[in-house]
mmCIF file of C-alpha atoms in Angstrom:
data_model
loop_
_atom_site.group_PDB
_atom_site.id
_atom_site.type_symbol
_atom_site.label_atom_id
_atom_site.label_comp_id
_atom_site.label_asym_id
_atom_site.label_seq_id
_atom_site.Cartn_x
_atom_site.Cartn_y
_atom_site.Cartn_z
ATOM 1 C CA UNK A 830 0.000 0.000 0.000
ATOM 2 C CA UNK A 831 1.478 3.318 -0.996
ATOM 3 C CA UNK A 832 -0.865 5.759 0.725
ATOM 4 C CA UNK A 833 -0.839 5.928 4.525
ATOM 5 C CA UNK A 834 -4.587 6.567 4.715
ATOM 6 C CA UNK A 835 -5.375 3.464 2.631
ATOM 7 C CA UNK A 836 -3.006 1.379 4.716
ATOM 8 C CA UNK A 837 -4.634 2.542 7.975
ATOM 9 C CA UNK A 838 -8.112 1.776 6.616
ATOM 10 C CA UNK A 839 -7.064 -1.672 5.388
ATOM 11 C CA UNK A 840 -5.355 -2.641 8.639
ATOM 12 C CA UNK A 841 -8.288 -1.385 10.692
ATOM 13 C CA UNK A 842 -10.650 -3.569 8.656
ATOM 14 C CA UNK A 843 -8.375 -6.562 9.280
ATOM 15 C CA UNK A 844 -8.057 -5.791 13.034
ATOM 16 C CA UNK A 845 -4.265 -5.777 12.651
ATOM 17 C CA UNK A 846 -3.072 -4.803 16.152
ATOM 18 C CA UNK A 847 0.431 -3.576 15.327
ATOM 19 C CA UNK A 848 2.002 -0.363 14.051
ATOM 20 C CA UNK A 849 2.579 -0.466 10.301
ATOM 21 C CA UNK A 850 4.509 1.726 7.877
ATOM 22 C CA UNK A 851 3.640 2.586 4.294
ATOM 23 C CA UNK A 852 5.995 3.155 1.387
ATOM 24 C CA UNK A 853 6.321 6.881 2.147
ATOM 25 C CA UNK A 854 7.995 6.186 5.479
ATOM 26 C CA UNK A 855 11.021 4.646 3.706
ATOM 27 C CA UNK A 856 11.066 1.932 6.397
ATOM 28 C CA UNK A 857 11.427 -0.672 3.639
ATOM 29 C CA UNK A 858 14.626 0.998 2.489
ATOM 30 C CA UNK A 859 15.911 1.509 6.024
ATOM 31 C CA UNK A 860 15.448 -2.169 6.917
ATOM 32 C CA UNK A 861 16.542 -3.416 3.459
ATOM 33 C CA UNK A 862 13.228 -5.232 2.987
ATOM 34 C CA UNK A 863 13.164 -7.108 -0.303
ATOM 35 C CA UNK A 864 9.974 -9.182 0.034
ATOM 36 C CA UNK A 865 6.481 -8.589 1.260
ATOM 37 C CA UNK A 866 4.979 -8.995 3.693
ATOM 38 C CA UNK A 867 7.874 -8.471 6.082
ATOM 39 C CA UNK A 868 7.404 -8.165 9.830
ATOM 40 C CA UNK A 869 10.021 -6.351 11.908
ATOM 41 C CA UNK A 870 9.538 -7.056 15.609
ATOM 42 C CA UNK A 871 10.855 -4.190 17.728
ATOM 43 C CA UNK A 872 11.226 -4.335 21.502
ATOM 44 C CA UNK A 873 10.245 -1.640 23.993
ATOM 45 C CA UNK A 874 13.672 -0.008 23.736
ATOM 46 C CA UNK A 875 13.549 0.236 19.940
ATOM 47 C CA UNK A 876 15.872 -2.687 19.237
ATOM 48 C CA UNK A 877 15.063 -5.091 16.410
ATOM 49 C CA UNK A 878 14.233 -8.472 17.923
ATOM 50 C CA UNK A 879 13.454 -10.347 14.738
ATOM 51 C CA UNK A 880 12.761 -9.835 11.038
ATOM 52 C CA UNK A 881 10.343 -12.296 9.441
ATOM 53 C CA UNK A 882 9.845 -12.464 5.688
ATOM 54 C CA UNK A 883 6.599 -13.846 4.328
ATOM 55 C CA UNK A 884 3.506 -15.026 6.110
ATOM 56 C CA UNK A 885 2.986 -18.588 7.237
ATOM 57 C CA UNK A 886 1.387 -20.456 10.128
ATOM 58 C CA UNK A 887 4.321 -19.663 12.453
ATOM 59 C CA UNK A 888 3.925 -15.932 11.788
ATOM 60 C CA UNK A 889 0.165 -16.109 12.335
ATOM 61 C CA UNK A 890 0.681 -17.863 15.664
ATOM 62 C CA UNK A 891 3.439 -15.484 16.776
ATOM 63 C CA UNK A 892 1.570 -12.306 15.897
ATOM 64 C CA UNK A 893 -2.032 -13.169 16.684
ATOM 65 C CA UNK A 894 -2.035 -15.761 19.489
#
């Protein structure tokens, strides 16, 4: 999703409970993301805990259970 407003609307419809960044944020470039979806798990102190490429059952369990 390129537009932040469309991304917010989409994620709200999907009840996605995490902060997300659109193309305009340049987060993809900053984290060198090559594939989508990519999940970057960040701890309370702002450190990257884990980067997960793609979406499978493990990701679904980790993020939503």
